[in-house]
Coordinates of C-alpha atoms and ligand atoms in Angstrom, one line a residue:
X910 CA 36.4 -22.6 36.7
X911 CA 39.6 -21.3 38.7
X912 CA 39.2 -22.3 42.3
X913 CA 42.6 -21.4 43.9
X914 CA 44.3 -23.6 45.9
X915 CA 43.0 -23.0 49.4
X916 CA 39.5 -24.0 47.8
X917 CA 37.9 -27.6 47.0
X918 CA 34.6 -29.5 46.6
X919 CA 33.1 -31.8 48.5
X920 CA 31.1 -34.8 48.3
X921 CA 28.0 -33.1 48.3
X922 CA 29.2 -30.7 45.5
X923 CA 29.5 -28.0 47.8
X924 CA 32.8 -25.4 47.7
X925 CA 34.8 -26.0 50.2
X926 CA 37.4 -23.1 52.3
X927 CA 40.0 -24.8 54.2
X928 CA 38.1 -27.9 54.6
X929 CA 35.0 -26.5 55.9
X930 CA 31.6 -26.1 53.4
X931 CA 30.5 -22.6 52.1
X932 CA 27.2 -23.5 52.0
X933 CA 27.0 -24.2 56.0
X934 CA 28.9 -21.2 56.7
X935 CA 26.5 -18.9 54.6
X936 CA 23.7 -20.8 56.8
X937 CA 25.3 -20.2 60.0
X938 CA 26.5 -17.0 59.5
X939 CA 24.6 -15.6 57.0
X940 CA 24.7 -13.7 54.0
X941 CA 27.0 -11.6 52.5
X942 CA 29.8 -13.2 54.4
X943 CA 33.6 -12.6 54.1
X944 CA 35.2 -15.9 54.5
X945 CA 38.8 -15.6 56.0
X946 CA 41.5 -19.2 55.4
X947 CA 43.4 -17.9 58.3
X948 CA 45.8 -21.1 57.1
X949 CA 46.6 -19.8 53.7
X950 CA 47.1 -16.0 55.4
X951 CA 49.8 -17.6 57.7
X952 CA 51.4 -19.5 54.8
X953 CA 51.4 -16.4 53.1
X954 CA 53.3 -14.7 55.5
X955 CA 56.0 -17.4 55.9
X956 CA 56.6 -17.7 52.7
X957 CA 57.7 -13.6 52.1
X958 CA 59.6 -14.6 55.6
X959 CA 61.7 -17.9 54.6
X960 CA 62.3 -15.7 51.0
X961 CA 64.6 -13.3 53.3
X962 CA 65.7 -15.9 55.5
X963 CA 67.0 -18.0 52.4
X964 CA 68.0 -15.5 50.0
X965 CA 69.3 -12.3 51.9
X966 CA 70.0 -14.3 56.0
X967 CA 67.2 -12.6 57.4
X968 CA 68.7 -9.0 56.9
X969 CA 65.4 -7.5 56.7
X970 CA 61.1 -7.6 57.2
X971 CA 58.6 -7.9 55.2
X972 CA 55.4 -6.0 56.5
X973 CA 52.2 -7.0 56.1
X974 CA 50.5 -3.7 54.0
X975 CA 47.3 -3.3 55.8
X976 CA 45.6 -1.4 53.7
X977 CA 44.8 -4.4 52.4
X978 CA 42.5 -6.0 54.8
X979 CA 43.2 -3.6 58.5
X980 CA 41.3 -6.1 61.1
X981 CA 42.4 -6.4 64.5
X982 CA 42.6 -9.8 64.0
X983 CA 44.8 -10.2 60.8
X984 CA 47.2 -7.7 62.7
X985 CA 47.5 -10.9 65.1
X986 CA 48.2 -13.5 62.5
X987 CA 50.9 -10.9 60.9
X988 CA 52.9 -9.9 64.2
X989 CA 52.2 -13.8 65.4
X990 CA 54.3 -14.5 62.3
X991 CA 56.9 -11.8 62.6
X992 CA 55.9 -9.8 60.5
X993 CA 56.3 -6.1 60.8
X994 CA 53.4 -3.7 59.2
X995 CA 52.5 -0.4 57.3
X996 CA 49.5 1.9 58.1
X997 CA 48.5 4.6 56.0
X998 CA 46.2 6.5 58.8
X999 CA 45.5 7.2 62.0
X1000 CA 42.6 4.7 61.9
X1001 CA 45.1 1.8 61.1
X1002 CA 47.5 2.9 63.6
X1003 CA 44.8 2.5 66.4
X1004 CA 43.6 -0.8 64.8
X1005 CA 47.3 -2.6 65.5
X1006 CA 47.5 -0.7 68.7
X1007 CA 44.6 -2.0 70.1
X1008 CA 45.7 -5.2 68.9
X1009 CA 48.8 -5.5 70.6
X1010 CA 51.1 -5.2 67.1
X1011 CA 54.5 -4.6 67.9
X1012 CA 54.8 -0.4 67.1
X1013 CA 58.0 -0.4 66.5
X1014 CA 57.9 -3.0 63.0
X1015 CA 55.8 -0.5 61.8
X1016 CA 56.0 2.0 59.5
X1017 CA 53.8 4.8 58.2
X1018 CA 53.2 6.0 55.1
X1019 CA 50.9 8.5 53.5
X1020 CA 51.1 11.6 51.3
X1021 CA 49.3 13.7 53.9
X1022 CA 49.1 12.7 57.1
X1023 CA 47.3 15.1 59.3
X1024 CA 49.6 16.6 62.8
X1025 CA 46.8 14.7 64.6
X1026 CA 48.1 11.5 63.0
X1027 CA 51.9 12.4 63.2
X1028 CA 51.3 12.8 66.9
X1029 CA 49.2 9.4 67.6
X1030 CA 51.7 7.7 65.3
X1031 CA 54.9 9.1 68.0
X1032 CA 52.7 8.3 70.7
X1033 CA 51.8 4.6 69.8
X1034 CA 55.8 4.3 69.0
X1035 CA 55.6 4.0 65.6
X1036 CA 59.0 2.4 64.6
X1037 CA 59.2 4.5 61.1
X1038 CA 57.9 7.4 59.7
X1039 CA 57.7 6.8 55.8
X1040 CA 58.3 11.2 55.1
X1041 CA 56.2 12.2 51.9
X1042 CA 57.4 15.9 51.5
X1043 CA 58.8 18.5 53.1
X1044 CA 56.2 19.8 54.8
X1045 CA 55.6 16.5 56.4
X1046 CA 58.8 16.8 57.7
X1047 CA 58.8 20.1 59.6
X1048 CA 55.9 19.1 61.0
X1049 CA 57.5 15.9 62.1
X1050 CA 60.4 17.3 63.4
X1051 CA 58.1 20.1 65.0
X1052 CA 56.3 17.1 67.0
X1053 CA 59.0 15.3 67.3
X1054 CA 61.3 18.4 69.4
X1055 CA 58.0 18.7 71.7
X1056 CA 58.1 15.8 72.9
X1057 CA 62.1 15.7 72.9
X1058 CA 62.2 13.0 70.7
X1059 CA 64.1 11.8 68.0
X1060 CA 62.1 9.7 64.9
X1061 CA 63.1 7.5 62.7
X1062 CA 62.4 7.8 58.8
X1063 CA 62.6 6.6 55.3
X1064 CA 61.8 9.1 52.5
X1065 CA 59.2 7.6 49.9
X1066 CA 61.0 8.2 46.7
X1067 CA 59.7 8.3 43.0
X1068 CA 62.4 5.8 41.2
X1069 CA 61.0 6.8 37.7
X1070 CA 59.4 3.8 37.2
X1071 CA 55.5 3.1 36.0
X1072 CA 55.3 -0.1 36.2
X1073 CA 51.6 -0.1 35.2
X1074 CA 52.5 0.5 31.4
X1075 CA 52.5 -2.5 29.0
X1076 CA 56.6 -2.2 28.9
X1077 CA 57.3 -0.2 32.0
X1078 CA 58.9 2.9 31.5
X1079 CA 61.7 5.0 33.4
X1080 CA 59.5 8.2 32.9
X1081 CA 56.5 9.9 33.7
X1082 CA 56.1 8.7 37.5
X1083 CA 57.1 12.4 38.6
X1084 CA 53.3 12.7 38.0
X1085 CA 52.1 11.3 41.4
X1086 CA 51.0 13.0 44.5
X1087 CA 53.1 10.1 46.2
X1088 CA 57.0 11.5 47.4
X1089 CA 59.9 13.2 46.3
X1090 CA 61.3 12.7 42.8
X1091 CA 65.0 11.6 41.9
X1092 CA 65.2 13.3 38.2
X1093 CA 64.6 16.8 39.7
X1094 CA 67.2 16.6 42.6
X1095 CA 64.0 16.7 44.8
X1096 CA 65.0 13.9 47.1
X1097 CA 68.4 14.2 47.4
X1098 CA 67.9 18.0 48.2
X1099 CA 64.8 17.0 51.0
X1100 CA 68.1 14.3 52.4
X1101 CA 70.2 17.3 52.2
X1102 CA 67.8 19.4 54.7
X1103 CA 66.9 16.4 56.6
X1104 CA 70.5 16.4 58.2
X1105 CA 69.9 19.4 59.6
X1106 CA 66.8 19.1 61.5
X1107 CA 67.8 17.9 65.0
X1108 CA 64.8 15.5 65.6
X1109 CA 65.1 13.5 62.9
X1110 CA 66.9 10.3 62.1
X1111 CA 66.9 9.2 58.1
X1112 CA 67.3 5.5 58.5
X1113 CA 66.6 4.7 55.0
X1114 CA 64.5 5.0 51.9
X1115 CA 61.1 3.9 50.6
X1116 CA 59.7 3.1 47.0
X1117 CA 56.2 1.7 45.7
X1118 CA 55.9 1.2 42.2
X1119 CA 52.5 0.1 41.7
X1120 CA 49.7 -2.7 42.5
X1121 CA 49.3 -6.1 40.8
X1122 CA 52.2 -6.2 38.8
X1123 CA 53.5 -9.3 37.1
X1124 CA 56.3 -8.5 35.7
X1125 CA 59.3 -9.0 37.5
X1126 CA 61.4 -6.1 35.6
X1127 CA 59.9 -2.9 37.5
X1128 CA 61.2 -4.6 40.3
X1129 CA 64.7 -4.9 39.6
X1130 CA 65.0 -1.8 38.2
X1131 CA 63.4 -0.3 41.1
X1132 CA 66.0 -2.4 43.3
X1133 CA 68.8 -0.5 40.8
X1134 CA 67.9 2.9 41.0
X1135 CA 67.3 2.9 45.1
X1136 CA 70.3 1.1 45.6
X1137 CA 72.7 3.5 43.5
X1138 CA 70.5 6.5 45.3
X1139 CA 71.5 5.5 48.6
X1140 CA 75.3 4.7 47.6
X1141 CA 74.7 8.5 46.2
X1142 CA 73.6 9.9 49.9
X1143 CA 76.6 7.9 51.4
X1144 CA 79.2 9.4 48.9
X1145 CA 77.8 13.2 48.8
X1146 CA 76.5 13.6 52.1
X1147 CA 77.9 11.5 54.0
X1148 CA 74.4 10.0 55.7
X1149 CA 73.9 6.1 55.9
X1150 CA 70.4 5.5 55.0
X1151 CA 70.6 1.9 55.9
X1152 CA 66.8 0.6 55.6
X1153 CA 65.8 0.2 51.6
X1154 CA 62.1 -0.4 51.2
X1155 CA 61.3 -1.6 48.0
X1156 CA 57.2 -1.7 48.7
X1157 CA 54.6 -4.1 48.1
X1158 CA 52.6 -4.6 44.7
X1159 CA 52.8 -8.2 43.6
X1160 CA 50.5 -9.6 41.5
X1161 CA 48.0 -12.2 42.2
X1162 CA 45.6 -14.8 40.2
X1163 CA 41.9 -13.5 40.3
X1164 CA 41.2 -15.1 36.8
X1165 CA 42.6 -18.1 34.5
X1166 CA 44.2 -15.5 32.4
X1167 CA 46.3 -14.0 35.0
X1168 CA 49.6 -15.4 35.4
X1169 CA 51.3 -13.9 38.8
X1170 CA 54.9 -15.7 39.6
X1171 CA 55.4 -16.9 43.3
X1172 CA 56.0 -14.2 45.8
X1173 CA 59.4 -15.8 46.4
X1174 CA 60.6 -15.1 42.8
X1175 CA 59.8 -11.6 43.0
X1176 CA 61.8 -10.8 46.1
X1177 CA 64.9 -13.3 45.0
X1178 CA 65.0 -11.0 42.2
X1179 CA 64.9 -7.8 44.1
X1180 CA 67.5 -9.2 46.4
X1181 CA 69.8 -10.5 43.3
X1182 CA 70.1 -6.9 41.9
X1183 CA 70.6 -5.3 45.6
X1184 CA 73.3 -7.3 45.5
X1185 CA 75.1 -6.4 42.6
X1186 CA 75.0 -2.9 42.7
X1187 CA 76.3 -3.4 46.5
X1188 CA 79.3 -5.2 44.7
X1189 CA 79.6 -2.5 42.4
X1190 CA 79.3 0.1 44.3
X1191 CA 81.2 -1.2 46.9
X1192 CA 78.3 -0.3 49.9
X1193 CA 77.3 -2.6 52.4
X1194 CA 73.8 -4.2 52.1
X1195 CA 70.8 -2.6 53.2
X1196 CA 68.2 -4.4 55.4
X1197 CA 65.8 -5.1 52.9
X1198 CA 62.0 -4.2 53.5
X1199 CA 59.1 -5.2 51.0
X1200 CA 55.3 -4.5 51.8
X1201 CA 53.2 -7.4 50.2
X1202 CA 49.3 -6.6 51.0
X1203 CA 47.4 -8.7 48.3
X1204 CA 49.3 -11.6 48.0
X1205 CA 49.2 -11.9 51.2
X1206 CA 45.4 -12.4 51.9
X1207 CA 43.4 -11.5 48.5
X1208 CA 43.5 -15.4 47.7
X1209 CA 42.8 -16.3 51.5
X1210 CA 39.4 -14.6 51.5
X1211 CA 35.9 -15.3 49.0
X1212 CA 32.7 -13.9 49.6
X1213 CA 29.5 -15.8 49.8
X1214 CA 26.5 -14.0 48.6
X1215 CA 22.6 -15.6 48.5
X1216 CA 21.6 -15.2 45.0
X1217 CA 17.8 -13.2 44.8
X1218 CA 16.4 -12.5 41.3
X1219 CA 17.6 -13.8 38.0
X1220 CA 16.5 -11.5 35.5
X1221 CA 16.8 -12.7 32.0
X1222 CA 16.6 -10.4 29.1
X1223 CA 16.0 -12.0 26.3
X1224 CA 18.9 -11.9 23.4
X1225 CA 20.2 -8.9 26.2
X1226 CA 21.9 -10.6 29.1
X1227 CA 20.7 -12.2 32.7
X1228 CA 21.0 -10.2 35.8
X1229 CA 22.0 -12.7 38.8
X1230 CA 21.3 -10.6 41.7
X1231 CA 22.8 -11.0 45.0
X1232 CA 22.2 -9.7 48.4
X1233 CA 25.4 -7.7 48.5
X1234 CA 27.3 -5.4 45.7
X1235 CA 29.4 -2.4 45.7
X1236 CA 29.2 -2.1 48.9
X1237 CA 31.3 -4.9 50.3
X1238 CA 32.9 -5.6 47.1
X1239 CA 33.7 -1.9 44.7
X1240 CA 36.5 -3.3 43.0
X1241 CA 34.5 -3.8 39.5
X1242 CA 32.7 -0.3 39.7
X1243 CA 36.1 1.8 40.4
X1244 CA 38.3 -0.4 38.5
X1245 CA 36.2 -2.7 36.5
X1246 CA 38.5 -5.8 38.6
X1247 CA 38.4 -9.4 37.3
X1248 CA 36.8 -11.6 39.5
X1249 CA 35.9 -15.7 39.4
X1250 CA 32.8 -17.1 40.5
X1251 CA 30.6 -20.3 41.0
X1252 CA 27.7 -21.2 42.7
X1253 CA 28.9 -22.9 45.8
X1254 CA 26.0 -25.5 46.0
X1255 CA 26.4 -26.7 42.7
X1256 CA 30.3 -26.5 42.8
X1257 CA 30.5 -29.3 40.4
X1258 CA 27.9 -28.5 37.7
X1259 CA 29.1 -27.5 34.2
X1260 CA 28.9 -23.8 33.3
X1261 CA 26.1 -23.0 30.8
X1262 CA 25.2 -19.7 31.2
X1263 CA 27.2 -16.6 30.9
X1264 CA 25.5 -14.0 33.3
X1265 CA 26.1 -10.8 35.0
X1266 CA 26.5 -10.9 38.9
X1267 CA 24.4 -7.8 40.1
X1268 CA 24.6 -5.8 43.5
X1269 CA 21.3 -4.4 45.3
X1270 CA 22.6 -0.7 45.5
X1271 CA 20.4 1.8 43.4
X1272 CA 23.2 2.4 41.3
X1273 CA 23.6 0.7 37.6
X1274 CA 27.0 0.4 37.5
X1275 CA 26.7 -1.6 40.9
X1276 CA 28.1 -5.4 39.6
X1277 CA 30.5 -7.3 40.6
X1278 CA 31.0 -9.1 37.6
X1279 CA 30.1 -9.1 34.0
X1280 CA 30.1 -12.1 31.3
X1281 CA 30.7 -14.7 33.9
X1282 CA 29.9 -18.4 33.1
X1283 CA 28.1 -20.0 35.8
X1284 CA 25.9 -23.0 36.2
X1285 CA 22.0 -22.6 36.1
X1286 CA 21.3 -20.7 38.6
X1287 CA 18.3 -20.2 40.9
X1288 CA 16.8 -17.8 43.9
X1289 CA 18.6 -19.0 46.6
X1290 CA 21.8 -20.1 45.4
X1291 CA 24.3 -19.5 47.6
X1292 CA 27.2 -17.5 45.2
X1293 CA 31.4 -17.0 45.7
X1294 CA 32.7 -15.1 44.8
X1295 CA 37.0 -15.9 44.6
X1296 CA 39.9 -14.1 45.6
X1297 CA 38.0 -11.2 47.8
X1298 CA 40.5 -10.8 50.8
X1299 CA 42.4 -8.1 49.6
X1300 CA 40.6 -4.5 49.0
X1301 CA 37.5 -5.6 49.3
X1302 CA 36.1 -5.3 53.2
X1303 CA 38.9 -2.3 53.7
X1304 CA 37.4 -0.3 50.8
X1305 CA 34.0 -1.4 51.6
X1306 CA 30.7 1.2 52.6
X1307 CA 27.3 1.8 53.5
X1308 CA 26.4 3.3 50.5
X1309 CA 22.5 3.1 50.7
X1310 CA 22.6 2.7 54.3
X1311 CA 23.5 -0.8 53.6
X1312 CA 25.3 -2.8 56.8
X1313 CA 28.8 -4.5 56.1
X1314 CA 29.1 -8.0 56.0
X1315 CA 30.4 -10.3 59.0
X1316 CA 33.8 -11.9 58.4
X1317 CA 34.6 -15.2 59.7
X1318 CA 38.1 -17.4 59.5
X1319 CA 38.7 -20.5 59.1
X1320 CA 41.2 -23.0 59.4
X1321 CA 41.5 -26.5 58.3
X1322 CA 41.4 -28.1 62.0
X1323 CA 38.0 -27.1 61.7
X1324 CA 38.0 -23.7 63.5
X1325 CA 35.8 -20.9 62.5
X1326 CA 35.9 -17.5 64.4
X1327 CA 34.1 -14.5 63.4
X1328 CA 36.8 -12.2 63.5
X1329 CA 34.0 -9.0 62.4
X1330 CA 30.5 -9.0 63.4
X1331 CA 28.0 -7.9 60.8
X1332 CA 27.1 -4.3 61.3
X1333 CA 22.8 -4.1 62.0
X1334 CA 20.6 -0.9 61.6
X1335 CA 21.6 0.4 64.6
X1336 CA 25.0 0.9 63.9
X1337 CA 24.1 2.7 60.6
X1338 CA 22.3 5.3 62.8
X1339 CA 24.6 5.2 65.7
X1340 CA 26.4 8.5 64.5
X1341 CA 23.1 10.0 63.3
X1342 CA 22.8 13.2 66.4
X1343 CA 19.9 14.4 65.5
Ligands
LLP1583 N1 53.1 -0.3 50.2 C1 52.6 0.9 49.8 C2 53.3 2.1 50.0 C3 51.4 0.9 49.0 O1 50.9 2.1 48.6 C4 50.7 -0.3 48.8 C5 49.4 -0.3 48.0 C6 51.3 -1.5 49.3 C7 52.5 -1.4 50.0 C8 50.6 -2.8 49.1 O2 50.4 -3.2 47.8 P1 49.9 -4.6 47.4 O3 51.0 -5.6 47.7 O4 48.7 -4.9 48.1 O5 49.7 -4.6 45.9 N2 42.7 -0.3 46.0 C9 43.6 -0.9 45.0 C10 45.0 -1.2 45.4 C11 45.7 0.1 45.9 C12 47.0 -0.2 46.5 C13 47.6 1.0 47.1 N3 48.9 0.8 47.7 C14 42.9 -2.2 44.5 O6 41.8 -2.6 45.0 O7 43.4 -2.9 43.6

C-alpha cells in the first residue's frame, strides 16, 4: 500500500491526513468528502519558491496552475505564499478576484478565450495575457485601445516537443489547437505583427509541454529551444521579450510504480540549461516562470467514500461500490488514471482481495479503479481514495443530477475548515426556469 507522505495510521488503525482521522472526518462531514492537507499545499508552494530563490536569486515566479483545483480558498494559500497564478477562463478569473489574488501575478492562458473574457480579464487587471493566435490578439489589442490601455503578453509557443511519447520527440507537436508553432515561422511572424499593434506590450514567451511527465529531458530541451527563440526576437527584431514561461506539468506519485523526481530537480534543470544558452548566446537571463498545478496539491488531497454494496461475481471480479464515482473523481473513465486505495478503518489490515472500486452513476464505465488490492471489505467501510487533489473536484459534475462533494482542509495543529460546502438538491435545480 502507497500512502504518501502527508498520510499515516493511527492507533486505532484508522488513516490518518495531517494528523487528523479519516474516519471521523467522513462522520462529521460526511460522505464523498474531499479532504484538503492545507500543510502539504503550503509546503508545496515553498518548495517551487526556495527552488528560484536558490537556484536562479529569485529572478522569477512560479504560479500556482489553477486549473488544477480553482477554490477560492486555495487561491489564498497560493497568493499567502507568493505565489502568482494562471487561469484558463473567465470563471477562474472571477474565482481569484473574489478572493482577493493579487491580479497582476496572474496570467491567462487559453486557446479561445471569448471578448467577454478578454474584457473581464483587463478589467480585473490581469497582469499577463498568455496570446494563443492571432485572432486573439486583434481582439486584444481591439479591447485593449478602448479602454486606452496597454496589456502585457507572452505568446504560447509550440517548442516541437511531445513530451508524452516514450522518448520524446522534437516533432509532431505542430498538431495541437494550443499556440503558434516555431518550425513554420508562425511565431516569429505573429512577434513580427505584434510590434506593430499599439496596445500591446510582448513581455515574454510561454511554453507547456505536457502533464505528468517524469522525465526531466522535455524540459531542458524545452528550456533550449525558448531560450535560443527569444535570443532570435532580440537579434532580428529587435523586441526584448524578457518573461520565459516554461509551464507546468510535473509528474507526481499516484501509484508504487510511478517514480516522479522532486519538484526542485525539475526546475534546477530548466534553470541549468537557461543558463547556458544565456552564456552562449550572450543574452541576459530571463525572469523565469513555471506553472506547477499537480504537484502542487494532487498529493495534498484524498477522497473518502462510504463503501455500499460488494458485489462478488464468482471467478468474474467483486464490485466495491461507493457512494461517489465519475462524478467527483472522472479521471479513470476519460483517462483510465492510476489511483491507490485502502479502506481507511482498517488502515492496517493486509490486502487480500483484488477488487474493482465502483461509482453509483448509471454508467458502466463509471469506476474509479480496477484490480485494486484492498483488505476485506464490508458495507459501510469508509474508502480513500490517494492522491485526489489535483483534477479531480475541478473536472468534477452532476452527471445524474448527482450533488458535488464538500471539501474540507486540514492542517496538523488540528484545524479543519470546510473550504466548499456540499452542494444539496436544491442547488441541482437552482438553474432549472421552468
Ligand atoms: N500551464 C498550462 C498552460 C497548462 O495547460 C497546464 C495543464 C498547467 C500549467 C499545469 O499542469 P500540471 O502541473 O498540473 O501538470 N485534466 C488532466 C490534466 C490536464 C492539464 C492541462 N494543462 C488530468 O486530469 O490529468
Amino acid at each position: 500500500m502507497l500512502y504518501p507522505e502527508n498520510l499515516t495510521v493511527n492507533n486505532q488503525g484508522h488513516l490518518c491526513i495531517a494528523g487528523q482521522d479519516t474516519v471521523s472526518l467522513a462522520r462529521e462531514f460526511g460522505t464523498p468528502l474531499y479532504v484538503l492537507n492545507e500543510d502539504k499545499v503550503r509546503q508545496n508552494c515553498r518548495g517551487y519558491k526556495t527552488a528560484i530563490d536558490t537556484y536562479y536569486g529569485g529572478n522569477g515566479l512560479a504560479l500556482y496552475a489553477s486549473k488544477a483545483l480553482c477554490t477560492m480558498y486555495t487561491a489564498r494559500i497560493a497568493a499567502s505564499e507568493g505565489l502568482g497564478a494562471d487561469v484558463v477562463s473567465g470563471g477562474e478569473i472571477y474565482t481569484l478576484k473574489k478572493a482577493g489574488f493579487p491580479m497582476e501575478k496572474v496570467f491567462f492562458h487559453g486557446n479561445n478565450k471569448t471578448p467577454d473574457e478578454i474584457q473581464l480579464a483587463l478589467d480585473c487587471g490581469v497582469g499577463h495575457i498568455v496570446v494563443d493566435n492571432v485572432y486573439e490578439l486583434d481582439t486584444l489589442n481591439k479591447i485593449a485601445a478602448s479602454k486606452g490601455m496597454v496589456q502585457k503578453i507572452l505568446f504560447r509557443i509550440k517548442p516541437g516537443i511531445d513530451a508524452h511519447t516514450h522518448d520524446f520527440v522534437r516533432t509532431g507537436q505542430i498538431d495541437s489547437k494550443f499556440g503558434v508553432a516555431l518550425e513554420n515561422g508562425e511565431a516569429f511572424e505573429i512577434h513580427k505583427y505584434a510590434v506593430t499593434l499599439e496596445n500591446i506590450c510582448v513581455d515574454g514567451v510561454h511554453c507547456h509541454i505536457g502533464s505528468q511527465i517524469f522525465d526531466v529531458d522535455p524540459f531542458k530541451e524545452a528550456a533550449k529551444v525558448m531560450m535560443n527563440f527569444i535570443s532570435d526576437l532580440r537579434d532580428k527584431l529587435g523586441i526584448d521579450p524578457h518573461i520565459l514561461n516554461l509551464g507546468g506539468g510535473f509528474g507526481i506519485k499516484y501509484v508504487e510504480s510511478d517514480d516522479p523526481l522532486a519538484p526542485y530537480e525539475y526546475v534546477k534543470a530548466a534553470i541549468d540549461v537557461v543558463k547556458e544558452v544565456a552564456t552562449e548566446r550572450n543574452m541576459p537571463l530571463p525572469y523565469l516562470v513555471f506553472e506547477p498545478g499537480r504537484s502542487i496539491v494532487a498529493e495534498a488531497g484524498i477522497t473518502l467514500y462510504t463503501v455500499g454494496c460488494v458485489k462478488d461475481i464468482e471467478n468474474v471480479r467483486t464490485y466495491v461500490s461507493v457512494d461517489g464515482g465519475m462524478t467527483d473523481n472522472p479521471r479513470y473513465i476519460m483517462y483510465g488514471a492510476k489511483y491507490s486505495a485502502c479502506i481507511a478503518n482498517k488502515a492496517n489490515a493486509e490486502n487480500v482481495k483484488e477488487v474493482t472500486i465502483a461509482g453509483k452513476c448509471c454508467e458502466s464505465g463509471d469506476l474509479i479503479q480496477e484490480n485494486v488490492k484492498l483488505p476485506l471489505t464490508e458495507v459501510g467501510d469508509t474508502l480513500a481514495v490517494l492522491a485526489t487533489g489535483a483534477y479531480n473536484y475541478s473536472m468534477s459534475s452532476n452527471y445524474n443530477r448527482i450533488p458535488r462533494p464538500a471539501m474540507v482542509a486540514v492542517k496538523e495543529n488540528g484545524e479543519k475548515k470546510v473550504i466548499i460546502k456540499r452542494e444539496t438538491y436544491e442547488d441541482i435545480i437552482k438553474n432549472d426556469l421552468l
